[in-house]
PDB file of C-alpha atoms in Angstrom:
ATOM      1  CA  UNK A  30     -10.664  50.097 158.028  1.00 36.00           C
ATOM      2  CA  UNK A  31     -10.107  46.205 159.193  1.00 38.00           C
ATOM      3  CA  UNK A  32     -10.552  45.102 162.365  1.00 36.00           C
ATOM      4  CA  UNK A  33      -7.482  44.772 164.553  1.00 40.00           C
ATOM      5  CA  UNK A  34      -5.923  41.724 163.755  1.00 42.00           C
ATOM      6  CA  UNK A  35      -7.365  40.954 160.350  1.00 42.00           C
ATOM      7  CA  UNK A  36      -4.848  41.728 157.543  1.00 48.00           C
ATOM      8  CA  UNK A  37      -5.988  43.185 153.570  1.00 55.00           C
ATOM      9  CA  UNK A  38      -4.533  40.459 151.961  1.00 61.00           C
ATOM     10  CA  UNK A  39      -3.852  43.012 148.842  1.00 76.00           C
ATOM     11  CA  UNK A  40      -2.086  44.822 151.404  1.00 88.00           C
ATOM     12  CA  UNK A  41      -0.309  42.294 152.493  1.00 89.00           C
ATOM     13  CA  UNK A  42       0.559  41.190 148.916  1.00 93.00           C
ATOM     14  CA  UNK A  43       1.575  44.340 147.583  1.00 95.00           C
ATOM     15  CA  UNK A  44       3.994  44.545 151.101  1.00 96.00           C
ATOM     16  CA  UNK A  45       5.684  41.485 150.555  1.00 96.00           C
ATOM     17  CA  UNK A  46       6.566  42.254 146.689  1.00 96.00           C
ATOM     18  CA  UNK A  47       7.614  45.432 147.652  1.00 97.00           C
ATOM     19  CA  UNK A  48      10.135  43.392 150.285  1.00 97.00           C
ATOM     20  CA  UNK A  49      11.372  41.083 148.148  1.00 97.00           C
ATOM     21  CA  UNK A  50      11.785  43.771 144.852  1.00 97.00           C
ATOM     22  CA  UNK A  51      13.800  46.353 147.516  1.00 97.00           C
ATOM     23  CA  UNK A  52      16.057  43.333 148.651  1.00 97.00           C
ATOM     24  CA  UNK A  53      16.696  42.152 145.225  1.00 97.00           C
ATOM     25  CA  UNK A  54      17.831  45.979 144.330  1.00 97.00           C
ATOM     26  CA  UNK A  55      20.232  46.092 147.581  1.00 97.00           C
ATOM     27  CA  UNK A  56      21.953  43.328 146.749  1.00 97.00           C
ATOM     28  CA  UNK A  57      20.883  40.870 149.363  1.00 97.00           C
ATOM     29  CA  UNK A  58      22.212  37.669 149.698  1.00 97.00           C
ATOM     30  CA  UNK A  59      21.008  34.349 150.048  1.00 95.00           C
ATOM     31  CA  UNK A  60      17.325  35.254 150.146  1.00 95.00           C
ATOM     32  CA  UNK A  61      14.609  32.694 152.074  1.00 94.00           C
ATOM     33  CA  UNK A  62      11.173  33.587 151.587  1.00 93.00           C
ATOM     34  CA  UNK A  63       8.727  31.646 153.927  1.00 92.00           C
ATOM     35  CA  UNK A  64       4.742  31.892 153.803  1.00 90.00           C
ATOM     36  CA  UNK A  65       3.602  31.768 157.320  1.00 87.00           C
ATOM     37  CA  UNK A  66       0.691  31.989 156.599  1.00 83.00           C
ATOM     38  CA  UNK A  67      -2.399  29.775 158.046  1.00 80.00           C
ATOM     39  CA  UNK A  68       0.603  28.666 160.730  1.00 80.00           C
ATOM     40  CA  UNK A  69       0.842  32.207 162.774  1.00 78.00           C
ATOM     41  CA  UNK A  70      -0.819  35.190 163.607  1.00 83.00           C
ATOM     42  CA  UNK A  71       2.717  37.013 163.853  1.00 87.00           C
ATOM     43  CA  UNK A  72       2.932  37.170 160.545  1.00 91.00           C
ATOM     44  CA  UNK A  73       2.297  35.922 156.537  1.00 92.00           C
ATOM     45  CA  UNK A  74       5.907  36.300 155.555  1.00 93.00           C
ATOM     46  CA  UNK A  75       9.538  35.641 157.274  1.00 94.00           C
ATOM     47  CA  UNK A  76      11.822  36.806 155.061  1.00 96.00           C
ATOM     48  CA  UNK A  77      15.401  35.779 155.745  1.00 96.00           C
ATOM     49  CA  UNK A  78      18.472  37.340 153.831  1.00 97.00           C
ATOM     50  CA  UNK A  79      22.619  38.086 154.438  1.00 97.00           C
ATOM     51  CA  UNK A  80      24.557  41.112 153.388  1.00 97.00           C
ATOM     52  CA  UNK A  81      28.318  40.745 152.702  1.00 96.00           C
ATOM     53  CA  UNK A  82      28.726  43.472 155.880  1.00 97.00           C
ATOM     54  CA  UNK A  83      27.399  45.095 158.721  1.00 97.00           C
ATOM     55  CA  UNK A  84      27.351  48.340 156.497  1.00 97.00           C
ATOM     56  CA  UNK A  85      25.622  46.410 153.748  1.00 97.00           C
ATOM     57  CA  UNK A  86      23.040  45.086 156.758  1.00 98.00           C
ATOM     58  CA  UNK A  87      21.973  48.324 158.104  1.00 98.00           C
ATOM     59  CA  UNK A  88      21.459  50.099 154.659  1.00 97.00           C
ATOM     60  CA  UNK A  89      19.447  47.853 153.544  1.00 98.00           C
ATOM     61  CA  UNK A  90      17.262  47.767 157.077  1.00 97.00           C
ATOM     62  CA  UNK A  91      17.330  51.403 156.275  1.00 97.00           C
ATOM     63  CA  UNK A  92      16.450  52.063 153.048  1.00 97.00           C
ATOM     64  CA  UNK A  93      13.798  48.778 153.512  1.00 97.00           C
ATOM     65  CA  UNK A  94      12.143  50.513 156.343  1.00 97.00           C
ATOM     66  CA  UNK A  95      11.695  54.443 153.990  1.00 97.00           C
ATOM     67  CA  UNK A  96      10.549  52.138 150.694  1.00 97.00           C
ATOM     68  CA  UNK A  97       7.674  50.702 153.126  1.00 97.00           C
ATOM     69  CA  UNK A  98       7.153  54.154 154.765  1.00 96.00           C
ATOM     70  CA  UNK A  99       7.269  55.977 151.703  1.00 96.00           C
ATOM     71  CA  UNK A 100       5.255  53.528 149.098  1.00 95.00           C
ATOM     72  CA  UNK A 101       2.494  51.845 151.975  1.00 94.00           C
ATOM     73  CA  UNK A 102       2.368  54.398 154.556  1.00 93.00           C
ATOM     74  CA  UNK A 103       3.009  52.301 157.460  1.00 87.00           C
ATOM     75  CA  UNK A 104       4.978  52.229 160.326  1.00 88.00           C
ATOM     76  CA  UNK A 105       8.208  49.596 160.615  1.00 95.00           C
ATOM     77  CA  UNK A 106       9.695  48.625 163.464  1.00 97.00           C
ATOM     78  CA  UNK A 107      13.794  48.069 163.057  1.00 97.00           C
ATOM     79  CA  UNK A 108      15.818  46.115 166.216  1.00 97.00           C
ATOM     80  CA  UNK A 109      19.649  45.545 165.999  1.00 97.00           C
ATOM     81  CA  UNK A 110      20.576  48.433 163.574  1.00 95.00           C
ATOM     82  CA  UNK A 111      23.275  50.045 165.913  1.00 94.00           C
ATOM     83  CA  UNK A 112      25.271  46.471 166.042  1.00 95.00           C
ATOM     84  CA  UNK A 113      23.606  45.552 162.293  1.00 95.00           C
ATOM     85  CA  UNK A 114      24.931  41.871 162.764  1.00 96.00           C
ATOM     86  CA  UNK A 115      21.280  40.632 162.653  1.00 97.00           C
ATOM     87  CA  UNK A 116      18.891  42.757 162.180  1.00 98.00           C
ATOM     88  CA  UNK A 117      15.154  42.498 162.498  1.00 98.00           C
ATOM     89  CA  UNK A 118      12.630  44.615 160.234  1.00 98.00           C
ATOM     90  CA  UNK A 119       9.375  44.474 161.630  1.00 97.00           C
ATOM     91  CA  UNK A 120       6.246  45.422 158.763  1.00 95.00           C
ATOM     92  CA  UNK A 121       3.900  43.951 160.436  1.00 92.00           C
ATOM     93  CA  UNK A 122       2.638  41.067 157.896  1.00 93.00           C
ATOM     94  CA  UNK A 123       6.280  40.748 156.663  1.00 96.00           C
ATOM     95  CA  UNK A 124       9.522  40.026 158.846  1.00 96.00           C
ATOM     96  CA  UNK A 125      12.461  40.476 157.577  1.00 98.00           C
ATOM     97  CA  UNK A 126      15.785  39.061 159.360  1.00 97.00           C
ATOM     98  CA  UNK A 127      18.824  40.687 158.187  1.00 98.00           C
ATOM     99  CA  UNK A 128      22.501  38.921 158.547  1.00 97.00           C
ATOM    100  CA  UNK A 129      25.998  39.265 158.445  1.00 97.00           C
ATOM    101  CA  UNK A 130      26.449  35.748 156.989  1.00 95.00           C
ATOM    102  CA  UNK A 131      28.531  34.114 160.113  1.00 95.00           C
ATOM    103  CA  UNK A 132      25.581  35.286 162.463  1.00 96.00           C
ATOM    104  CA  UNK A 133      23.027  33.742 159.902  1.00 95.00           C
ATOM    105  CA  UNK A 134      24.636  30.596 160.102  1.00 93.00           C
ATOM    106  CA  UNK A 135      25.012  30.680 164.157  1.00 94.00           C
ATOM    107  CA  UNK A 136      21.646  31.244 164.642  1.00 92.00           C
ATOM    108  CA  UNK A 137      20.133  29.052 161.507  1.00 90.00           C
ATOM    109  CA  UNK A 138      16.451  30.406 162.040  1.00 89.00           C
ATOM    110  CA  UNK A 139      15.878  28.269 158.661  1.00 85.00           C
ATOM    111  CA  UNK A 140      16.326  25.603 160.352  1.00 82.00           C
ATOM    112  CA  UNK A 141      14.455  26.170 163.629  1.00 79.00           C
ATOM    113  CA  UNK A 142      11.744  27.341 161.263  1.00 70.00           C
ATOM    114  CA  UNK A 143      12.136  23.602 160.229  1.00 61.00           C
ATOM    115  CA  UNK A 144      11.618  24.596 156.282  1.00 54.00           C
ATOM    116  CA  UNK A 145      14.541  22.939 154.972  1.00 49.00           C
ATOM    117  CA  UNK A 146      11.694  20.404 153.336  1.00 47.00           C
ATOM    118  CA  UNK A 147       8.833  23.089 153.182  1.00 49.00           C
ATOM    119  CA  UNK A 148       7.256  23.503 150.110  1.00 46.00           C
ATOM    120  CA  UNK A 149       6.341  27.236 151.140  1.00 46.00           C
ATOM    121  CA  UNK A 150      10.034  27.767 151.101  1.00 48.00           C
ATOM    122  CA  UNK A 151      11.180  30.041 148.523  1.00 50.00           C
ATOM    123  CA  UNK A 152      14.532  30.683 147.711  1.00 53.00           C
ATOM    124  CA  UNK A 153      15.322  33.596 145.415  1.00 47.00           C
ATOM    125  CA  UNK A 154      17.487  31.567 143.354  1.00 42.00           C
ATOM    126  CA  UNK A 155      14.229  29.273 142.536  1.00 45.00           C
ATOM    127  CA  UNK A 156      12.099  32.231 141.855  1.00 46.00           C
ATOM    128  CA  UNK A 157      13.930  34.434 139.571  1.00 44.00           C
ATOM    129  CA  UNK A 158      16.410  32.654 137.432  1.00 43.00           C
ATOM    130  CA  UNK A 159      18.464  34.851 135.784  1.00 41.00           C
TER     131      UNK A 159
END
Protein backbone atom coordinates (compact mmCIF):
# COMPACT_ATOMS: atom_id res chain seq x y z
CA UNK A 1 0.00 0.00 0.00
CA UNK A 2 1.43 3.74 -0.91
CA UNK A 3 1.60 6.28 1.32
CA UNK A 4 -1.20 8.83 1.29
CA UNK A 5 -0.55 11.11 -1.30
CA UNK A 6 1.88 9.18 -3.47
CA UNK A 7 0.15 7.77 -6.61
CA UNK A 8 1.24 3.97 -8.50
CA UNK A 9 2.01 5.50 -11.53
CA UNK A 10 0.83 1.99 -13.28
CA UNK A 11 -2.21 2.76 -11.52
CA UNK A 12 -2.49 5.85 -12.58
CA UNK A 13 -1.67 4.82 -16.19
CA UNK A 14 -3.89 2.05 -16.51
CA UNK A 15 -6.81 4.77 -14.98
CA UNK A 16 -6.31 7.25 -17.46
CA UNK A 17 -6.47 4.68 -20.57
CA UNK A 18 -9.31 3.26 -19.14
CA UNK A 19 -10.83 7.15 -19.21
CA UNK A 20 -10.00 7.98 -22.38
CA UNK A 21 -10.99 4.19 -24.07
CA UNK A 22 -14.69 4.53 -22.06
CA UNK A 23 -15.09 8.16 -23.52
CA UNK A 24 -14.08 7.21 -26.93
CA UNK A 25 -16.88 4.23 -26.71
CA UNK A 26 -19.66 6.86 -25.42
CA UNK A 27 -19.29 8.97 -28.01
CA UNK A 28 -17.73 11.97 -26.42
CA UNK A 29 -17.09 14.96 -28.08
CA UNK A 30 -14.38 17.22 -28.49
CA UNK A 31 -11.99 15.41 -26.17
CA UNK A 32 -8.89 17.54 -24.29
CA UNK A 33 -6.54 15.47 -22.55
CA UNK A 34 -4.11 17.49 -20.26
CA UNK A 35 -1.06 15.93 -18.21
CA UNK A 36 -0.97 17.73 -14.99
CA UNK A 37 1.40 16.19 -13.96
CA UNK A 38 4.72 17.67 -12.12
CA UNK A 39 2.28 21.05 -12.04
CA UNK A 40 -0.39 19.74 -9.23
CA UNK A 41 -0.93 17.50 -6.58
CA UNK A 42 -4.81 17.46 -7.50
CA UNK A 43 -4.24 15.45 -10.08
CA UNK A 44 -2.04 13.78 -13.30
CA UNK A 45 -4.87 14.11 -15.76
CA UNK A 46 -7.81 16.80 -16.57
CA UNK A 47 -9.71 15.38 -18.98
CA UNK A 48 -12.16 17.71 -20.69
CA UNK A 49 -14.98 16.43 -23.13
CA UNK A 50 -18.83 17.60 -24.50
CA UNK A 51 -21.79 15.39 -25.13
CA UNK A 52 -24.39 16.48 -27.73
CA UNK A 53 -27.03 16.49 -24.45
CA UNK A 54 -27.59 16.55 -20.96
CA UNK A 55 -28.79 12.83 -21.38
CA UNK A 56 -25.66 12.05 -23.34
CA UNK A 57 -23.63 13.96 -20.23
CA UNK A 58 -24.92 12.03 -17.39
CA UNK A 59 -24.64 8.51 -19.07
CA UNK A 60 -21.51 8.85 -19.77
CA UNK A 61 -20.62 10.29 -15.97
CA UNK A 62 -22.49 7.16 -15.21
CA UNK A 63 -21.35 4.47 -16.97
CA UNK A 64 -17.54 6.30 -16.53
CA UNK A 65 -17.90 6.16 -12.84
CA UNK A 66 -19.13 1.73 -12.88
CA UNK A 67 -16.12 1.09 -15.71
CA UNK A 68 -13.65 2.65 -12.93
CA UNK A 69 -15.57 0.91 -10.07
CA UNK A 70 -15.90 -2.21 -11.77
CA UNK A 71 -12.29 -2.61 -13.68
CA UNK A 72 -9.89 -0.57 -10.71
CA UNK A 73 -11.85 -0.96 -7.68
CA UNK A 74 -11.93 2.52 -6.60
CA UNK A 75 -14.17 4.91 -5.45
CA UNK A 76 -15.34 8.08 -7.91
CA UNK A 77 -16.69 10.97 -6.87
CA UNK A 78 -19.53 12.48 -9.50
CA UNK A 79 -20.85 16.45 -8.88
CA UNK A 80 -23.52 18.00 -11.24
CA UNK A 81 -25.25 14.74 -12.45
CA UNK A 82 -28.87 15.82 -11.42
CA UNK A 83 -28.50 19.18 -13.73
CA UNK A 84 -25.73 17.09 -16.10
CA UNK A 85 -24.85 20.51 -17.85
CA UNK A 86 -21.24 20.16 -16.54
CA UNK A 87 -20.41 17.53 -14.85
CA UNK A 88 -17.38 16.69 -12.79
CA UNK A 89 -15.99 12.96 -12.40
CA UNK A 90 -13.68 12.83 -9.72
CA UNK A 91 -11.00 9.41 -9.94
CA UNK A 92 -8.74 10.72 -8.02
CA UNK A 93 -5.51 10.92 -10.44
CA UNK A 94 -7.91 11.61 -13.38
CA UNK A 95 -10.63 14.50 -13.65
CA UNK A 96 -12.89 14.38 -15.96
CA UNK A 97 -15.19 17.56 -16.85
CA UNK A 98 -18.21 16.67 -18.68
CA UNK A 99 -20.23 19.38 -20.98
CA UNK A 100 -23.17 20.21 -22.72
CA UNK A 101 -21.21 22.09 -25.43
CA UNK A 102 -22.74 25.82 -24.74
CA UNK A 103 -21.64 25.39 -20.97
CA UNK A 104 -18.12 24.17 -22.22
CA UNK A 105 -17.70 27.13 -24.11
CA UNK A 106 -19.06 29.59 -21.17
CA UNK A 107 -16.82 28.37 -18.85
CA UNK A 108 -13.62 27.62 -21.33
CA UNK A 109 -11.58 25.74 -18.50
CA UNK A 110 -9.10 25.12 -21.62
CA UNK A 111 -8.40 28.23 -21.60
CA UNK A 112 -8.05 29.14 -17.91
CA UNK A 113 -5.95 25.99 -17.87
CA UNK A 114 -3.93 28.26 -20.31
CA UNK A 115 -3.08 25.02 -22.68
CA UNK A 116 -4.15 26.41 -25.83
CA UNK A 117 -0.08 26.38 -26.60
CA UNK A 118 0.74 23.38 -24.21
CA UNK A 119 2.53 20.73 -25.59
CA UNK A 120 0.93 18.30 -22.88
CA UNK A 121 -2.29 19.09 -24.60
CA UNK A 122 -3.81 16.27 -26.28
CA UNK A 123 -6.62 16.41 -28.37
CA UNK A 124 -8.29 13.16 -29.40
CA UNK A 125 -8.37 14.14 -32.88
CA UNK A 126 -4.30 14.28 -32.72
CA UNK A 127 -4.08 11.00 -31.00
CA UNK A 128 -6.19 8.63 -32.84
CA UNK A 129 -6.63 9.48 -36.44
CA UNK A 130 -9.06 7.56 -37.90
Amino acid sequence: MLPEGVSDTGSSDRLHELVLQSLDDDKAQDLVDIDLSGKTEVADHMIIASGRSTRQVAAMAQKLSERIKAEMGRPVRIEGLPAADWVLVDAGDVIVHLFRPEVRSFYNLEKMWAVADSPHLRSAAASNPS
